[in-house]
Each structure stands twice: as C-alpha cells, then as structure tokens.
PDB file of C-alpha atoms in Angstrom:
ATOM      1  CA  UNK A  27      13.473   6.670   2.792  1.00 73.00           C
ATOM      2  CA  UNK A  28      11.092   4.723   5.041  1.00 74.00           C
ATOM      3  CA  UNK A  29      10.523   2.056   2.389  1.00 75.00           C
ATOM      4  CA  UNK A  30      14.236   1.752   1.658  1.00 77.00           C
ATOM      5  CA  UNK A  31      15.145   1.310   5.306  1.00 76.00           C
ATOM      6  CA  UNK A  32      12.317  -1.169   5.948  1.00 75.00           C
ATOM      7  CA  UNK A  33      13.188  -3.216   2.864  1.00 74.00           C
ATOM      8  CA  UNK A  34      16.932  -3.252   3.467  1.00 76.00           C
ATOM      9  CA  UNK A  35      16.585  -3.989   7.198  1.00 76.00           C
ATOM     10  CA  UNK A  36      15.006  -7.346   6.418  1.00 78.00           C
ATOM     11  CA  UNK A  37      16.285  -8.171   2.933  1.00 77.00           C
ATOM     12  CA  UNK A  38      20.009  -8.250   3.619  1.00 79.00           C
ATOM     13  CA  UNK A  39      19.901 -10.152   6.931  1.00 79.00           C
ATOM     14  CA  UNK A  40      17.470 -12.709   5.511  1.00 76.00           C
ATOM     15  CA  UNK A  41      19.542 -13.194   2.379  1.00 78.00           C
ATOM     16  CA  UNK A  42      23.084 -13.167   3.752  1.00 82.00           C
ATOM     17  CA  UNK A  43      22.887 -13.930   7.481  1.00 81.00           C
ATOM     18  CA  UNK A  44      20.070 -16.498   7.454  1.00 87.00           C
ATOM     19  CA  UNK A  45      20.386 -17.770   3.850  1.00 83.00           C
ATOM     20  CA  UNK A  46      16.631 -17.400   3.230  1.00 84.00           C
ATOM     21  CA  UNK A  47      16.293 -15.867  -0.244  1.00 84.00           C
ATOM     22  CA  UNK A  48      12.536 -16.474  -0.457  1.00 85.00           C
ATOM     23  CA  UNK A  49      11.912 -14.674   2.841  1.00 84.00           C
ATOM     24  CA  UNK A  50      14.230 -11.874   1.721  1.00 85.00           C
ATOM     25  CA  UNK A  51      12.331 -11.328  -1.544  1.00 86.00           C
ATOM     26  CA  UNK A  52       8.952 -11.327   0.183  1.00 84.00           C
ATOM     27  CA  UNK A  53      10.160  -8.916   2.885  1.00 86.00           C
ATOM     28  CA  UNK A  54      11.467  -6.552   0.231  1.00 84.00           C
ATOM     29  CA  UNK A  55       8.267  -6.899  -1.764  1.00 84.00           C
ATOM     30  CA  UNK A  56       6.054  -6.260   1.280  1.00 85.00           C
ATOM     31  CA  UNK A  57       7.771  -2.946   1.946  1.00 83.00           C
ATOM     32  CA  UNK A  58       7.617  -1.903  -1.714  1.00 85.00           C
ATOM     33  CA  UNK A  59       4.025  -3.073  -2.285  1.00 84.00           C
ATOM     34  CA  UNK A  60       2.608  -1.317   0.774  1.00 81.00           C
ATOM     35  CA  UNK A  61       4.997   1.630   0.878  1.00 79.00           C
ATOM     36  CA  UNK A  62       5.287   2.653  -2.770  1.00 78.00           C
ATOM     37  CA  UNK A  63       2.703   0.863  -4.887  1.00 77.00           C
ATOM     38  CA  UNK A  64      -0.234   1.291  -2.508  1.00 78.00           C
ATOM     39  CA  UNK A  65      -1.242   4.933  -2.029  1.00 77.00           C
ATOM     40  CA  UNK A  66      -2.325   4.684   1.607  1.00 77.00           C
ATOM     41  CA  UNK A  67      -3.941   7.919   2.828  1.00 74.00           C
ATOM     42  CA  UNK A  68      -3.504   9.645   6.160  1.00 74.00           C
ATOM     43  CA  UNK A  69      -0.761  10.356   8.651  1.00 77.00           C
ATOM     44  CA  UNK A  70       2.110   7.991   9.403  1.00 77.00           C
ATOM     45  CA  UNK A  71       0.122   6.466  12.252  1.00 80.00           C
ATOM     46  CA  UNK A  72      -2.883   5.861   9.988  1.00 81.00           C
ATOM     47  CA  UNK A  73      -0.704   4.371   7.227  1.00 82.00           C
ATOM     48  CA  UNK A  74       1.010   2.084   9.756  1.00 83.00           C
ATOM     49  CA  UNK A  75      -2.394   0.942  10.998  1.00 85.00           C
ATOM     50  CA  UNK A  76      -3.537   0.293   7.422  1.00 84.00           C
ATOM     51  CA  UNK A  77      -0.424  -1.809   6.743  1.00 84.00           C
ATOM     52  CA  UNK A  78      -1.038  -3.849   9.886  1.00 87.00           C
ATOM     53  CA  UNK A  79      -4.706  -4.363   9.000  1.00 88.00           C
ATOM     54  CA  UNK A  80      -3.725  -5.464   5.493  1.00 86.00           C
ATOM     55  CA  UNK A  81      -1.197  -7.993   6.769  1.00 89.00           C
ATOM     56  CA  UNK A  82      -3.737 -10.805   7.279  1.00 91.00           C
ATOM     57  CA  UNK A  83      -5.337 -10.450   3.817  1.00 91.00           C
ATOM     58  CA  UNK A  84      -1.851 -10.248   2.287  1.00 92.00           C
ATOM     59  CA  UNK A  85      -0.892 -13.498   4.007  1.00 93.00           C
ATOM     60  CA  UNK A  86      -4.107 -15.158   2.816  1.00 93.00           C
ATOM     61  CA  UNK A  87      -3.505 -13.999  -0.758  1.00 91.00           C
ATOM     62  CA  UNK A  88       0.096 -15.223  -0.603  1.00 91.00           C
ATOM     63  CA  UNK A  89      -1.090 -18.635   0.589  1.00 91.00           C
ATOM     64  CA  UNK A  90      -3.811 -18.751  -2.062  1.00 92.00           C
ATOM     65  CA  UNK A  91      -1.399 -17.779  -4.827  1.00 90.00           C
ATOM     66  CA  UNK A  92       1.095 -20.385  -3.660  1.00 89.00           C
ATOM     67  CA  UNK A  93      -1.583 -23.083  -3.696  1.00 90.00           C
ATOM     68  CA  UNK A  94      -3.027 -22.106  -7.088  1.00 89.00           C
ATOM     69  CA  UNK A  95       0.361 -21.809  -8.782  1.00 86.00           C
ATOM     70  CA  UNK A  96       0.329 -25.562  -9.428  1.00 86.00           C
ATOM     71  CA  UNK A  97      -0.887 -24.908 -12.979  1.00 86.00           C
ATOM     72  CA  UNK A  98      -1.695 -21.942 -15.170  1.00 86.00           C
ATOM     73  CA  UNK A  99      -5.468 -22.463 -15.327  1.00 89.00           C
ATOM     74  CA  UNK A 100      -6.102 -22.308 -11.562  1.00 89.00           C
ATOM     75  CA  UNK A 101      -3.719 -19.354 -11.211  1.00 88.00           C
ATOM     76  CA  UNK A 102      -5.563 -17.440 -13.935  1.00 90.00           C
ATOM     77  CA  UNK A 103      -8.970 -18.276 -12.448  1.00 91.00           C
ATOM     78  CA  UNK A 104      -7.709 -17.157  -9.056  1.00 90.00           C
ATOM     79  CA  UNK A 105      -6.428 -13.914 -10.559  1.00 90.00           C
ATOM     80  CA  UNK A 106      -9.866 -13.257 -12.000  1.00 91.00           C
ATOM     81  CA  UNK A 107     -11.558 -13.833  -8.648  1.00 92.00           C
ATOM     82  CA  UNK A 108      -8.960 -11.934  -6.621  1.00 90.00           C
ATOM     83  CA  UNK A 109      -8.937  -9.019  -9.053  1.00 87.00           C
ATOM     84  CA  UNK A 110     -12.727  -8.754  -8.993  1.00 90.00           C
ATOM     85  CA  UNK A 111     -12.912  -9.064  -5.201  1.00 89.00           C
ATOM     86  CA  UNK A 112     -10.263  -6.406  -4.583  1.00 86.00           C
ATOM     87  CA  UNK A 113     -11.787  -4.052  -7.127  1.00 85.00           C
ATOM     88  CA  UNK A 114     -15.207  -4.473  -5.565  1.00 86.00           C
ATOM     89  CA  UNK A 115     -13.782  -4.076  -2.042  1.00 82.00           C
ATOM     90  CA  UNK A 116     -12.205  -0.763  -3.060  1.00 80.00           C
ATOM     91  CA  UNK A 117     -15.646   0.799  -2.826  1.00 82.00           C
ATOM     92  CA  UNK A 118     -15.445   0.379   0.967  1.00 78.00           C
ATOM     93  CA  UNK A 119     -13.231   3.411   1.451  1.00 75.00           C
ATOM     94  CA  UNK A 120      -9.897   5.074   0.763  1.00 73.00           C
ATOM     95  CA  UNK A 121      -7.788   2.813   2.973  1.00 73.00           C
ATOM     96  CA  UNK A 122      -9.082  -0.353   1.341  1.00 78.00           C
ATOM     97  CA  UNK A 123      -8.768   1.222  -2.099  1.00 81.00           C
ATOM     98  CA  UNK A 124      -5.220   2.312  -1.285  1.00 79.00           C
ATOM     99  CA  UNK A 125      -4.143  -1.137  -0.120  1.00 81.00           C
ATOM    100  CA  UNK A 126      -5.831  -3.035  -2.978  1.00 84.00           C
ATOM    101  CA  UNK A 127      -2.980  -2.727  -5.523  1.00 85.00           C
ATOM    102  CA  UNK A 128      -0.456  -4.047  -3.026  1.00 85.00           C
ATOM    103  CA  UNK A 129      -2.730  -6.874  -1.985  1.00 87.00           C
ATOM    104  CA  UNK A 130      -3.241  -7.935  -5.586  1.00 88.00           C
ATOM    105  CA  UNK A 131       0.505  -7.935  -6.096  1.00 87.00           C
ATOM    106  CA  UNK A 132       0.964 -10.374  -3.208  1.00 88.00           C
ATOM    107  CA  UNK A 133      -1.229 -12.869  -5.047  1.00 90.00           C
ATOM    108  CA  UNK A 134       0.657 -12.272  -8.299  1.00 89.00           C
ATOM    109  CA  UNK A 135       4.078 -12.707  -6.668  1.00 85.00           C
ATOM    110  CA  UNK A 136       2.991 -15.981  -5.083  1.00 86.00           C
ATOM    111  CA  UNK A 137       1.828 -17.294  -8.483  1.00 86.00           C
ATOM    112  CA  UNK A 138       5.209 -16.749 -10.139  1.00 80.00           C
ATOM    113  CA  UNK A 139       7.214 -19.864 -10.978  1.00 75.00           C
ATOM    114  CA  UNK A 140       8.646 -22.019  -9.648  1.00 77.00           C
ATOM    115  CA  UNK A 141       5.812 -23.851  -7.956  1.00 81.00           C
ATOM    116  CA  UNK A 142       7.206 -24.312  -4.462  1.00 80.00           C
ATOM    117  CA  UNK A 143       4.518 -24.861  -1.836  1.00 84.00           C
ATOM    118  CA  UNK A 144       7.206 -25.865   0.663  1.00 84.00           C
ATOM    119  CA  UNK A 145       8.423 -22.262   0.764  1.00 84.00           C
ATOM    120  CA  UNK A 146       5.109 -20.910   2.101  1.00 87.00           C
ATOM    121  CA  UNK A 147       6.417 -20.492   5.682  1.00 90.00           C
ATOM    122  CA  UNK A 148       9.391 -18.481   4.379  1.00 88.00           C
ATOM    123  CA  UNK A 149       7.090 -16.389   2.198  1.00 89.00           C
ATOM    124  CA  UNK A 150       4.790 -15.596   5.110  1.00 91.00           C
ATOM    125  CA  UNK A 151       7.703 -14.854   7.446  1.00 90.00           C
ATOM    126  CA  UNK A 152       9.205 -12.449   4.925  1.00 89.00           C
ATOM    127  CA  UNK A 153       5.832 -10.817   4.310  1.00 88.00           C
ATOM    128  CA  UNK A 154       5.220 -10.327   8.029  1.00 91.00           C
ATOM    129  CA  UNK A 155       8.719  -8.995   8.685  1.00 88.00           C
ATOM    130  CA  UNK A 156       8.594  -6.565   5.772  1.00 88.00           C
ATOM    131  CA  UNK A 157       5.151  -5.244   6.695  1.00 87.00           C
ATOM    132  CA  UNK A 158       6.027  -4.878  10.383  1.00 87.00           C
ATOM    133  CA  UNK A 159       9.249  -3.031   9.582  1.00 85.00           C
ATOM    134  CA  UNK A 160       7.384  -0.738   7.199  1.00 85.00           C
ATOM    135  CA  UNK A 161       4.750  -0.008   9.855  1.00 85.00           C
ATOM    136  CA  UNK A 162       7.491   0.794  12.383  1.00 84.00           C
ATOM    137  CA  UNK A 163       9.217   3.040   9.848  1.00 82.00           C
ATOM    138  CA  UNK A 164       5.941   4.845   9.091  1.00 82.00           C
ATOM    139  CA  UNK A 165       5.620   5.643  12.791  1.00 80.00           C
ATOM    140  CA  UNK A 166       9.175   6.552  13.715  1.00 79.00           C
ATOM    141  CA  UNK A 167      11.373   7.272  10.725  1.00 75.00           C
ATOM    142  CA  UNK A 168      10.948  10.724   9.221  1.00 65.00           C
ATOM    143  CA  UNK A 169       7.153  10.683   9.143  1.00 64.00           C
ATOM    144  CA  UNK A 170       5.557  12.656   6.338  1.00 65.00           C
ATOM    145  CA  UNK A 171       3.382  15.568   7.343  1.00 64.00           C
ATOM    146  CA  UNK A 172      -0.265  14.663   7.524  1.00 65.00           C
ATOM    147  CA  UNK A 173      -1.963  15.727   4.311  1.00 64.00           C
ATOM    148  CA  UNK A 174      -5.058  17.877   4.778  1.00 67.00           C
ATOM    149  CA  UNK A 175      -8.340  16.012   4.877  1.00 71.00           C
ATOM    150  CA  UNK A 176     -10.732  16.309   1.982  1.00 68.00           C
ATOM    151  CA  UNK A 177     -13.242  18.390   3.951  1.00 75.00           C
ATOM    152  CA  UNK A 178     -10.516  20.891   4.888  1.00 77.00           C
ATOM    153  CA  UNK A 179      -9.413  21.229   1.262  1.00 75.00           C
ATOM    154  CA  UNK A 180     -13.011  21.787   0.133  1.00 79.00           C
ATOM    155  CA  UNK A 181     -13.496  24.425   2.835  1.00 82.00           C
ATOM    156  CA  UNK A 182     -10.358  26.323   1.809  1.00 82.00           C
ATOM    157  CA  UNK A 183     -11.373  26.144  -1.838  1.00 81.00           C
ATOM    158  CA  UNK A 184     -14.878  27.450  -1.143  1.00 83.00           C
ATOM    159  CA  UNK A 185     -13.565  30.216   1.110  1.00 83.00           C
ATOM    160  CA  UNK A 186     -11.103  31.411  -1.522  1.00 81.00           C
ATOM    161  CA  UNK A 187     -13.790  31.303  -4.196  1.00 76.00           C
ATOM    162  CA  UNK A 188     -16.276  33.341  -2.173  1.00 76.00           C
ATOM    163  CA  UNK A 189     -13.622  35.883  -1.167  1.00 72.00           C
ATOM    164  CA  UNK A 190     -12.580  36.370  -4.805  1.00 66.00           C
ATOM    165  CA  UNK A 191     -16.192  37.035  -5.799  1.00 65.00           C
ATOM    166  CA  UNK A 192     -16.660  39.600  -3.045  1.00 58.00           C
ATOM    167  CA  UNK A 193     -13.665  41.721  -4.138  1.00 60.00           C
ATOM    168  CA  UNK A 194     -14.628  44.615  -6.399  1.00 58.00           C
ATOM    169  CA  UNK A 195     -13.100  44.754  -9.862  1.00 56.00           C
ATOM    170  CA  UNK A 196     -11.314  47.740 -11.388  1.00 54.00           C
ATOM    171  CA  UNK A 197     -14.512  49.467 -12.484  1.00 53.00           C
ATOM    172  CA  UNK A 198     -16.204  49.142  -9.089  1.00 54.00           C
ATOM    173  CA  UNK A 199     -18.270  46.084 -10.032  1.00 56.00           C
ATOM    174  CA  UNK A 200     -17.795  42.732  -8.432  1.00 54.00           C
ATOM    175  CA  UNK A 201     -15.581  40.234 -10.158  1.00 53.00           C
ATOM    176  CA  UNK A 202     -17.734  37.432 -11.620  1.00 55.00           C
ATOM    177  CA  UNK A 203     -14.954  35.126 -12.768  1.00 57.00           C
ATOM    178  CA  UNK A 204     -15.342  31.624 -11.491  1.00 50.00           C
TER     179      UNK A 204
END
C-alpha cells in the first residue's frame, strides 16, 4: 500500500496537472524500484533512511545513463561498469545489497530510448519526488512491523534446539534428533 500511495501521489499530478510525463514515469519508477524491487531490511524508519541515502547514487546513475544513452556501445559499457560496481558494493552490507537492484534499474531506465538529454531535469525531479514520497510513506503510512534481527533469530533457534535435546524421550532417554 505504501508503494501504491507514493507512486500515485506523484504520478497522476505530474502527468495530468503539470503535463510532465517524464517526471511522472520516473516518480512512479522510483517508488517501485525502492519499494518493491529492492528488499531493504529493517523497520520503516531504517528503510526510509536507506531510500534517502540511495537518492544521490540513484540521481548519479540516472544522469550517467542519460548521458551514455547516445549510442548502444557506451550504454552497454556503462552497464558493465555499473553492474560490476553495484555487485561489488553489495558486499558492504545488507542495506547496500538491498538497494543495489533498484539502483541498477535507475541506470537501465535512463538508457532506454529515446535519447533525450534535455529531459534530465524532469527525470531527476521525478526521481527525487518519488523517493521522498516513498520515504514519507515508509515512516507514516501503515508501517510494517520490524522484522527480528538476525542475532535474535539465531538465539531463538539455538534455544529451541537445546530445549528439545534436554527433553526426555518416551523410553526415558534424551531425544537426540537434530
């Protein structure tokens, strides 16, 4: 629901009220790329922070894709470099790894025809509006419960495993399943 509201809140006004279809598409795509296609971990506050941190790299990748879309060869070479860099950066942690698919998609969207470098300001405005609305929705609009942290899940798993081993079986011996 958060992604739908964030996407629609910018898409329809940009398209119909302001007659900016490029900004509308990029706003919609920003909400979908960060909200659905990027598995950002943590609570709503942490996901909103991750979206805001990823906004600058997304803008840079949109600008780079727009510039390299002049011909197929530079766009393909850029895809190779961007893909390698984002894959390598994913080793930095779960938030970077979660945002990497969305970031790569910003480069890909900017490389799509037609080559229109004059639309870069509209693209960046749509990207910023979509990401900011998604971050606001992550904070305020039906936030998901915070998933348990990895260390908590490991602790619960180990506790249940040790308690099942300590329970005696039917014949008075301890249960050694595991």
